[in-house]
């Protein structure tokens, strides 16, 4: 079963079986081979690499191995990296799932049937964007102490990781609650986290046991020309910087940053208000780097209502606090629209921070 994680502790309680994701397509980028085999050639490394695209597989291999990733699949092209990861994560053979370890990644620069939140399509010209899905299995490593109700914070961890990587490239970007990155007033990245219940196994007592894992996908617009952008409110690093970037370097750095931030969260015991691993608390970082705060917004709720007001804060459950008609209300799910300027861009102005 798969469930899209809302920005709420209630996410981990969603144990019904339905399918939502970035794509309903299947991988077509490489022949399906057993883990540990690439192009008919075996590797002695703990990290597995598949596919044959323009990214340098050896460097991806090295970066992943150094930062604790067990399986890496770099696909020439695919329908959806989330779907590819889900297929392995839900394999009924536990030995297949165990090869994913605690962290693994599926990536491509040619995703052909991607989808984001609310099942919105995300399709880009080949070689112009990075699609990466990190498989996080906290029960398989240092994350064993994390409560499943805190898994939803992985959305923010990925968002902050992408932000750090893009800012080091020179892109001035910040977060739009709950899962987008905005640069130059337009969207350059979307993040989608999905809670996955792995097939039931047997615990030492001989009774059935299930494990919860998370797929954290990021789609980053990198080398698109302006005329290739999917909407008028989208942008890319190429448009913003005026030159192309190395997709493989973006991926390897993202793997490093995400692993570091994930471990910091684990060292804080999953408490968003506690610093961990030398990092400020996750909640502090969210408040500092979310441009939604202070903005006039329209909150589109699942029941069809639209609430307009000012986004004032993010609470310790990751909910956005919106003041409307004098009342301050916390929302865990919903699609936020930053009310835009006449040119169609997102309003990125925020009041001075204290």
Short mmCIF file of C-alpha atoms in Angstrom, two decimals:
data_model
loop_
_atom_site.label_atom_id
_atom_site.label_comp_id
_atom_site.label_asym_id
_atom_site.label_seq_id
_atom_site.Cartn_x
_atom_site.Cartn_y
_atom_site.Cartn_z
CA UNK A 1 0.00 0.00 0.00
CA UNK A 2 1.11 3.55 -0.66
CA UNK A 3 -0.07 6.81 0.81
CA UNK A 4 1.06 10.35 -0.01
CA UNK A 5 2.34 11.88 3.21
CA UNK A 6 0.51 15.06 4.22
CA UNK A 7 2.39 17.53 6.38
CA UNK A 8 0.93 16.03 9.53
CA UNK A 9 1.61 13.38 12.14
CA UNK A 10 -1.65 11.77 11.06
CA UNK A 11 0.08 10.63 7.89
CA UNK A 12 1.64 7.58 9.51
CA UNK A 13 -1.77 6.30 10.51
CA UNK A 14 -2.92 6.01 6.89
CA UNK A 15 -2.75 2.26 6.45
CA UNK A 16 -5.43 1.80 3.83
CA UNK A 17 -4.35 0.45 0.45
CA UNK A 18 -4.49 2.86 -2.43
CA UNK A 19 -2.02 4.03 -5.02
CA UNK A 20 -0.94 7.61 -5.50
CA UNK A 21 2.33 8.82 -6.92
CA UNK A 22 4.30 10.60 -9.54
CA UNK A 23 3.39 8.11 -12.24
CA UNK A 24 1.40 5.07 -13.15
CA UNK A 25 3.93 4.15 -15.83
CA UNK A 26 6.60 1.46 -15.63
CA UNK A 27 10.32 1.69 -16.12
CA UNK A 28 11.51 1.33 -19.69
CA UNK A 29 15.00 2.66 -19.22
CA UNK A 30 16.91 -0.55 -18.70
CA UNK A 31 16.48 -4.28 -18.78
CA UNK A 32 15.24 -5.43 -15.39
CA UNK A 33 18.27 -7.15 -13.85
CA UNK A 34 18.85 -8.60 -10.42
CA UNK A 35 20.30 -6.22 -7.87
CA UNK A 36 24.07 -6.27 -8.11
CA UNK A 37 24.21 -6.73 -11.88
CA UNK A 38 24.70 -4.00 -14.47
CA UNK A 39 24.91 -4.71 -18.16
CA UNK A 40 25.73 -8.35 -17.40
CA UNK A 41 28.69 -7.34 -15.23
CA UNK A 42 28.79 -7.99 -11.49
CA UNK A 43 30.13 -5.55 -8.93
CA UNK A 44 31.65 -6.33 -5.55
CA UNK A 45 30.43 -3.04 -4.11
CA UNK A 46 27.52 -2.85 -1.72
CA UNK A 47 26.10 -0.20 -4.07
CA UNK A 48 24.39 -1.35 -7.25
CA UNK A 49 24.21 0.76 -10.40
CA UNK A 50 21.88 0.16 -13.33
CA UNK A 51 21.22 1.99 -16.59
CA UNK A 52 23.37 3.87 -19.05
CA UNK A 53 22.46 7.54 -19.18
CA UNK A 54 24.53 10.71 -19.43
CA UNK A 55 25.29 10.83 -15.69
CA UNK A 56 28.67 9.49 -14.64
CA UNK A 57 27.81 6.25 -12.89
CA UNK A 58 31.18 5.81 -11.20
CA UNK A 59 30.93 9.14 -9.41
CA UNK A 60 27.32 8.47 -8.42
CA UNK A 61 28.50 5.10 -7.10
CA UNK A 62 31.29 6.67 -5.05
CA UNK A 63 29.12 9.43 -3.61
CA UNK A 64 26.36 7.02 -2.66
CA UNK A 65 28.67 4.48 -1.07
CA UNK A 66 30.46 7.11 1.00
CA UNK A 67 27.19 8.34 2.44
CA UNK A 68 25.55 5.04 3.25
CA UNK A 69 23.38 4.30 0.22
CA UNK A 70 23.01 0.60 -0.43
CA UNK A 71 21.36 0.45 -3.86
CA UNK A 72 21.65 3.00 -6.66
CA UNK A 73 19.84 2.68 -9.96
CA UNK A 74 20.72 5.31 -12.54
CA UNK A 75 18.23 4.82 -15.36
CA UNK A 76 18.66 5.90 -18.98
CA UNK A 77 14.97 6.74 -19.02
CA UNK A 78 11.92 5.65 -17.08
CA UNK A 79 8.27 6.36 -16.48
CA UNK A 80 8.70 7.32 -12.83
CA UNK A 81 11.54 6.83 -10.37
CA UNK A 82 8.96 6.63 -7.57
CA UNK A 83 7.29 3.70 -9.31
CA UNK A 84 10.63 1.98 -9.90
CA UNK A 85 11.51 2.31 -6.22
CA UNK A 86 8.07 1.18 -5.10
CA UNK A 87 8.33 -1.97 -7.21
CA UNK A 88 11.45 -3.08 -5.32
CA UNK A 89 10.19 -1.89 -1.94
CA UNK A 90 7.00 -3.94 -2.26
CA UNK A 91 8.67 -7.09 -3.59
CA UNK A 92 7.28 -10.06 -1.62
CA UNK A 93 10.79 -11.50 -1.26
CA UNK A 94 12.29 -9.92 1.90
CA UNK A 95 15.86 -10.55 0.70
CA UNK A 96 15.22 -8.21 -2.25
CA UNK A 97 13.96 -5.45 0.03
CA UNK A 98 16.83 -5.95 2.47
CA UNK A 99 19.31 -5.06 -0.27
CA UNK A 100 17.88 -1.52 -0.17
CA UNK A 101 19.36 -1.05 3.31
CA UNK A 102 18.30 2.11 5.10
CA UNK A 103 18.98 4.48 2.18
CA UNK A 104 18.86 3.84 -1.57
CA UNK A 105 18.24 6.01 -4.63
CA UNK A 106 16.66 5.70 -8.08
CA UNK A 107 17.47 8.51 -10.52
CA UNK A 108 17.22 9.59 -14.14
CA UNK A 109 17.50 12.71 -16.29
CA UNK A 110 14.74 11.43 -18.60
CA UNK A 111 11.52 10.76 -16.70
CA UNK A 112 8.59 10.36 -19.06
CA UNK A 113 5.49 9.88 -16.93
CA UNK A 114 6.13 11.72 -13.68
CA UNK A 115 3.47 13.10 -11.37
CA UNK A 116 3.52 15.32 -8.34
CA UNK A 117 1.03 16.16 -5.61
CA UNK A 118 -2.66 15.91 -6.57
CA UNK A 119 -1.56 13.67 -9.46
CA UNK A 120 -0.31 16.63 -11.50
CA UNK A 121 1.78 15.57 -14.49
CA UNK A 122 5.50 16.39 -14.55
CA UNK A 123 7.08 15.68 -17.92
CA UNK A 124 10.31 17.30 -19.15
CA UNK A 125 12.49 17.09 -22.27
CA UNK A 126 15.25 14.43 -21.96
CA UNK A 127 18.39 15.62 -20.21
CA UNK A 128 16.87 18.83 -18.84
CA UNK A 129 15.77 17.79 -15.35
CA UNK A 130 16.77 15.50 -12.52
CA UNK A 131 14.24 13.06 -11.09
CA UNK A 132 15.50 11.28 -7.97
CA UNK A 133 13.70 9.11 -5.45
CA UNK A 134 15.40 8.31 -2.18
CA UNK A 135 14.16 5.18 -0.44
CA UNK A 136 14.24 5.63 3.33
CA UNK A 137 13.79 2.53 5.50
CA UNK A 138 14.31 3.83 9.05
CA UNK A 139 13.63 0.40 10.55
CA UNK A 140 16.76 -0.93 8.80
CA UNK A 141 19.32 1.33 10.47
CA UNK A 142 19.90 4.33 12.71
CA UNK A 143 16.33 5.53 12.17
CA UNK A 144 14.88 2.67 14.22
CA UNK A 145 14.15 5.11 17.02
CA UNK A 146 12.02 7.36 14.81
CA UNK A 147 8.31 7.21 15.41
CA UNK A 148 6.41 6.61 12.14
CA UNK A 149 4.26 9.67 12.86
CA UNK A 150 7.41 11.76 12.31
CA UNK A 151 8.21 10.32 8.89
CA UNK A 152 6.34 13.19 7.21
CA UNK A 153 9.24 15.50 8.12
CA UNK A 154 11.26 13.76 5.39
CA UNK A 155 9.44 15.99 2.88
CA UNK A 156 10.98 19.04 4.52
CA UNK A 157 14.38 17.34 4.84
CA UNK A 158 14.44 16.78 1.08
CA UNK A 159 13.24 20.32 0.39
CA UNK A 160 15.97 21.80 2.56
CA UNK A 161 18.54 19.50 0.92
CA UNK A 162 17.58 20.65 -2.59
CA UNK A 163 17.64 24.25 -1.39
CA UNK A 164 21.18 23.84 -0.05
CA UNK A 165 22.41 22.25 -3.28
CA UNK A 166 20.82 24.88 -5.54
CA UNK A 167 22.06 27.77 -3.43
CA UNK A 168 25.60 26.45 -3.73
CA UNK A 169 25.09 26.64 -7.50
CA UNK A 170 24.14 30.28 -7.12
CA UNK A 171 20.35 29.90 -7.27
CA UNK A 172 18.51 32.07 -4.73
CA UNK A 173 15.60 29.83 -3.72
CA UNK A 174 13.37 29.08 -0.76
CA UNK A 175 10.54 26.75 0.21
CA UNK A 176 6.85 27.06 -0.55
CA UNK A 177 4.83 25.04 1.96
CA UNK A 178 4.62 22.12 1.88
CA UNK A 179 6.74 20.75 -0.95
CA UNK A 180 7.94 23.20 -3.61
CA UNK A 181 11.03 25.35 -4.11
CA UNK A 182 10.66 28.82 -5.58
CA UNK A 183 13.44 30.78 -7.32
CA UNK A 184 13.04 34.11 -9.06
CA UNK A 185 9.36 34.02 -8.11
CA UNK A 186 8.76 30.73 -9.94
CA UNK A 187 8.81 27.00 -9.19
CA UNK A 188 12.04 25.13 -9.87
CA UNK A 189 11.50 21.93 -7.85
CA UNK A 190 8.74 19.77 -6.42
CA UNK A 191 9.02 17.15 -3.68
CA UNK A 192 6.69 14.21 -3.11
CA UNK A 193 6.88 11.82 -0.14
CA UNK A 194 4.93 8.57 -0.01
CA UNK A 195 4.47 6.20 2.92
CA UNK A 196 4.87 2.56 1.89
CA UNK A 197 3.86 -0.49 3.90
CA UNK A 198 6.29 -3.25 3.02
CA UNK A 199 4.79 -6.74 2.64
CA UNK A 200 4.12 -8.44 5.95
CA UNK A 201 6.86 -10.65 7.29
CA UNK A 202 7.28 -12.65 10.46
CA UNK A 203 8.86 -11.29 13.62
CA UNK A 204 10.90 -13.42 16.08
CA UNK A 205 7.71 -14.25 17.98
CA UNK A 206 6.30 -15.87 14.85
CA UNK A 207 3.54 -13.30 14.31
CA UNK A 208 2.99 -11.09 11.27
CA UNK A 209 4.90 -7.82 11.20
CA UNK A 210 4.88 -4.92 8.74
CA UNK A 211 7.48 -2.24 8.23
CA UNK A 212 6.86 1.34 7.16
CA UNK A 213 9.20 2.97 4.68
CA UNK A 214 9.14 6.22 2.75
CA UNK A 215 9.79 7.20 -0.85
CA UNK A 216 11.01 10.79 -1.06
CA UNK A 217 11.04 12.03 -4.64
CA UNK A 218 12.40 15.30 -6.01
CA UNK A 219 12.01 16.70 -9.50
CA UNK A 220 14.41 19.57 -10.23
CA UNK A 221 14.28 21.72 -13.38
CA UNK A 222 17.92 22.10 -14.36
CA UNK A 223 18.90 22.60 -18.00
CA UNK A 224 15.59 23.65 -19.55
CA UNK A 225 15.49 26.58 -21.92
CA UNK A 226 12.77 29.11 -21.26
CA UNK A 227 10.68 27.80 -24.16
CA UNK A 228 10.87 24.27 -22.70
CA UNK A 229 9.36 25.19 -19.34
CA UNK A 230 6.02 23.45 -18.71
CA UNK A 231 4.17 26.52 -17.40
CA UNK A 232 4.59 30.27 -17.12
CA UNK A 233 5.13 29.90 -13.37
CA UNK A 234 8.04 27.43 -13.74
CA UNK A 235 11.73 28.15 -14.06
CA UNK A 236 15.03 26.28 -14.27
CA UNK A 237 18.59 26.73 -13.11
CA UNK A 238 19.62 27.36 -16.73
CA UNK A 239 17.16 30.23 -17.06
CA UNK A 240 18.23 31.67 -13.71
CA UNK A 241 21.99 31.24 -14.10
CA UNK A 242 22.36 31.63 -17.85
CA UNK A 243 24.30 28.38 -18.28
CA UNK A 244 23.88 24.63 -17.94
CA UNK A 245 24.79 22.65 -14.84
CA UNK A 246 26.14 19.12 -14.43
CA UNK A 247 23.13 16.94 -13.58
CA UNK A 248 25.30 14.19 -12.14
CA UNK A 249 27.07 16.61 -9.79
CA UNK A 250 23.72 17.92 -8.60
CA UNK A 251 22.62 14.35 -7.87
CA UNK A 252 25.78 13.31 -6.02
CA UNK A 253 25.75 16.44 -3.89
CA UNK A 254 22.05 16.01 -3.16
CA UNK A 255 22.68 12.46 -1.95
CA UNK A 256 25.37 13.72 0.41
CA UNK A 257 23.26 16.55 1.82
CA UNK A 258 20.11 14.48 2.25
CA UNK A 259 22.01 11.71 4.08
CA UNK A 260 23.60 14.27 6.41
CA UNK A 261 20.29 15.94 7.19
CA UNK A 262 18.51 12.62 7.66
CA UNK A 263 21.14 11.50 10.17
CA UNK A 264 20.85 14.82 12.02
CA UNK A 265 17.10 14.24 12.31
CA UNK A 266 17.73 10.72 13.61
CA UNK A 267 20.25 12.00 16.16
CA UNK A 268 17.57 14.43 17.37
CA UNK A 269 15.28 11.46 17.91
CA UNK A 270 12.87 12.72 15.28
CA UNK A 271 12.08 15.79 17.37
CA UNK A 272 11.69 18.74 14.97
CA UNK A 273 12.41 21.20 17.77
CA UNK A 274 15.74 19.64 18.82
CA UNK A 275 19.05 20.38 17.08
CA UNK A 276 20.87 17.31 15.83
CA UNK A 277 24.17 16.51 14.16
CA UNK A 278 25.37 20.09 14.47
CA UNK A 279 22.33 21.38 12.57
CA UNK A 280 19.72 23.83 13.89
CA UNK A 281 16.40 22.21 14.64
CA UNK A 282 14.34 21.18 11.65
CA UNK A 283 11.49 23.45 12.71
CA UNK A 284 13.83 26.43 13.02
CA UNK A 285 15.14 25.81 9.50
CA UNK A 286 11.61 25.43 8.17
CA UNK A 287 10.57 28.78 9.64
CA UNK A 288 13.68 30.54 8.36
CA UNK A 289 13.52 29.24 4.80
CA UNK A 290 9.80 29.02 4.00
CA UNK A 291 8.77 32.05 1.98
CA UNK A 292 5.10 31.14 2.47
CA UNK A 293 5.33 32.64 5.95
CA UNK A 294 4.19 36.24 5.83
CA UNK A 295 2.58 35.79 2.42
CA UNK A 296 -1.08 36.34 1.53
CA UNK A 297 -2.33 32.92 0.48
CA UNK A 298 -5.32 30.96 -0.70
CA UNK A 299 -5.56 27.54 0.96
CA UNK A 300 -7.40 25.01 -1.22
CA UNK A 301 -8.73 22.33 1.13
CA UNK A 302 -9.58 18.71 0.24
CA UNK A 303 -13.31 19.36 0.80
CA UNK A 304 -13.30 22.06 -1.87
CA UNK A 305 -13.26 25.08 0.41
CA UNK A 306 -10.80 27.90 -0.26
CA UNK A 307 -9.52 29.90 2.71
CA UNK A 308 -7.71 33.18 2.11
CA UNK A 309 -5.52 34.81 4.70
CA UNK A 310 -1.95 35.32 5.87
CA UNK A 311 0.37 32.39 6.59
CA UNK A 312 1.92 33.21 9.96
CA UNK A 313 3.82 30.19 11.24
CA UNK A 314 4.61 26.47 11.05
CA UNK A 315 3.86 24.50 14.21
CA UNK A 316 5.67 21.53 15.77
CA UNK A 317 3.60 19.11 13.68
CA UNK A 318 4.60 20.80 10.42
CA UNK A 319 1.18 22.38 9.96
CA UNK A 320 0.84 25.80 8.37
CA UNK A 321 -0.94 28.40 10.53
CA UNK A 322 -3.15 30.74 8.50
CA UNK A 323 -4.95 33.76 9.93
CA UNK A 324 -8.26 34.39 8.21
CA UNK A 325 -11.00 36.72 9.42
CA UNK A 326 -9.12 37.16 12.68
CA UNK A 327 -8.85 33.44 13.50
CA UNK A 328 -5.59 31.48 13.39
CA UNK A 329 -6.10 27.93 12.07
CA UNK A 330 -3.62 25.07 11.58
CA UNK A 331 -3.78 23.10 8.33
CA UNK A 332 -1.99 19.80 7.80
CA UNK A 333 -3.13 19.19 4.24
CA UNK A 334 -4.10 21.49 1.42
CA UNK A 335 -2.76 23.15 -1.69
CA UNK A 336 -1.45 26.61 -0.96
CA UNK A 337 -1.51 29.28 -3.61
CA UNK A 338 0.62 32.33 -3.08
CA UNK A 339 -1.53 35.14 -4.38
CA UNK A 340 0.50 36.43 -7.28
CA UNK A 341 1.58 39.71 -8.73
CA UNK A 342 0.30 40.97 -12.08
CA UNK A 343 3.21 39.33 -13.93
CA UNK A 344 2.10 35.88 -12.68
CA UNK A 345 5.09 35.29 -10.40
CA UNK A 346 4.84 34.09 -6.84
CA UNK A 347 5.00 36.85 -4.29
CA UNK A 348 8.33 36.18 -2.60
CA UNK A 349 8.39 39.16 -0.27
CA UNK A 350 8.37 38.54 3.45
CA UNK A 351 8.20 40.92 6.39
CA UNK A 352 11.54 41.65 8.10
CA UNK A 353 12.58 38.82 10.41
CA UNK A 354 13.07 39.62 14.07
#
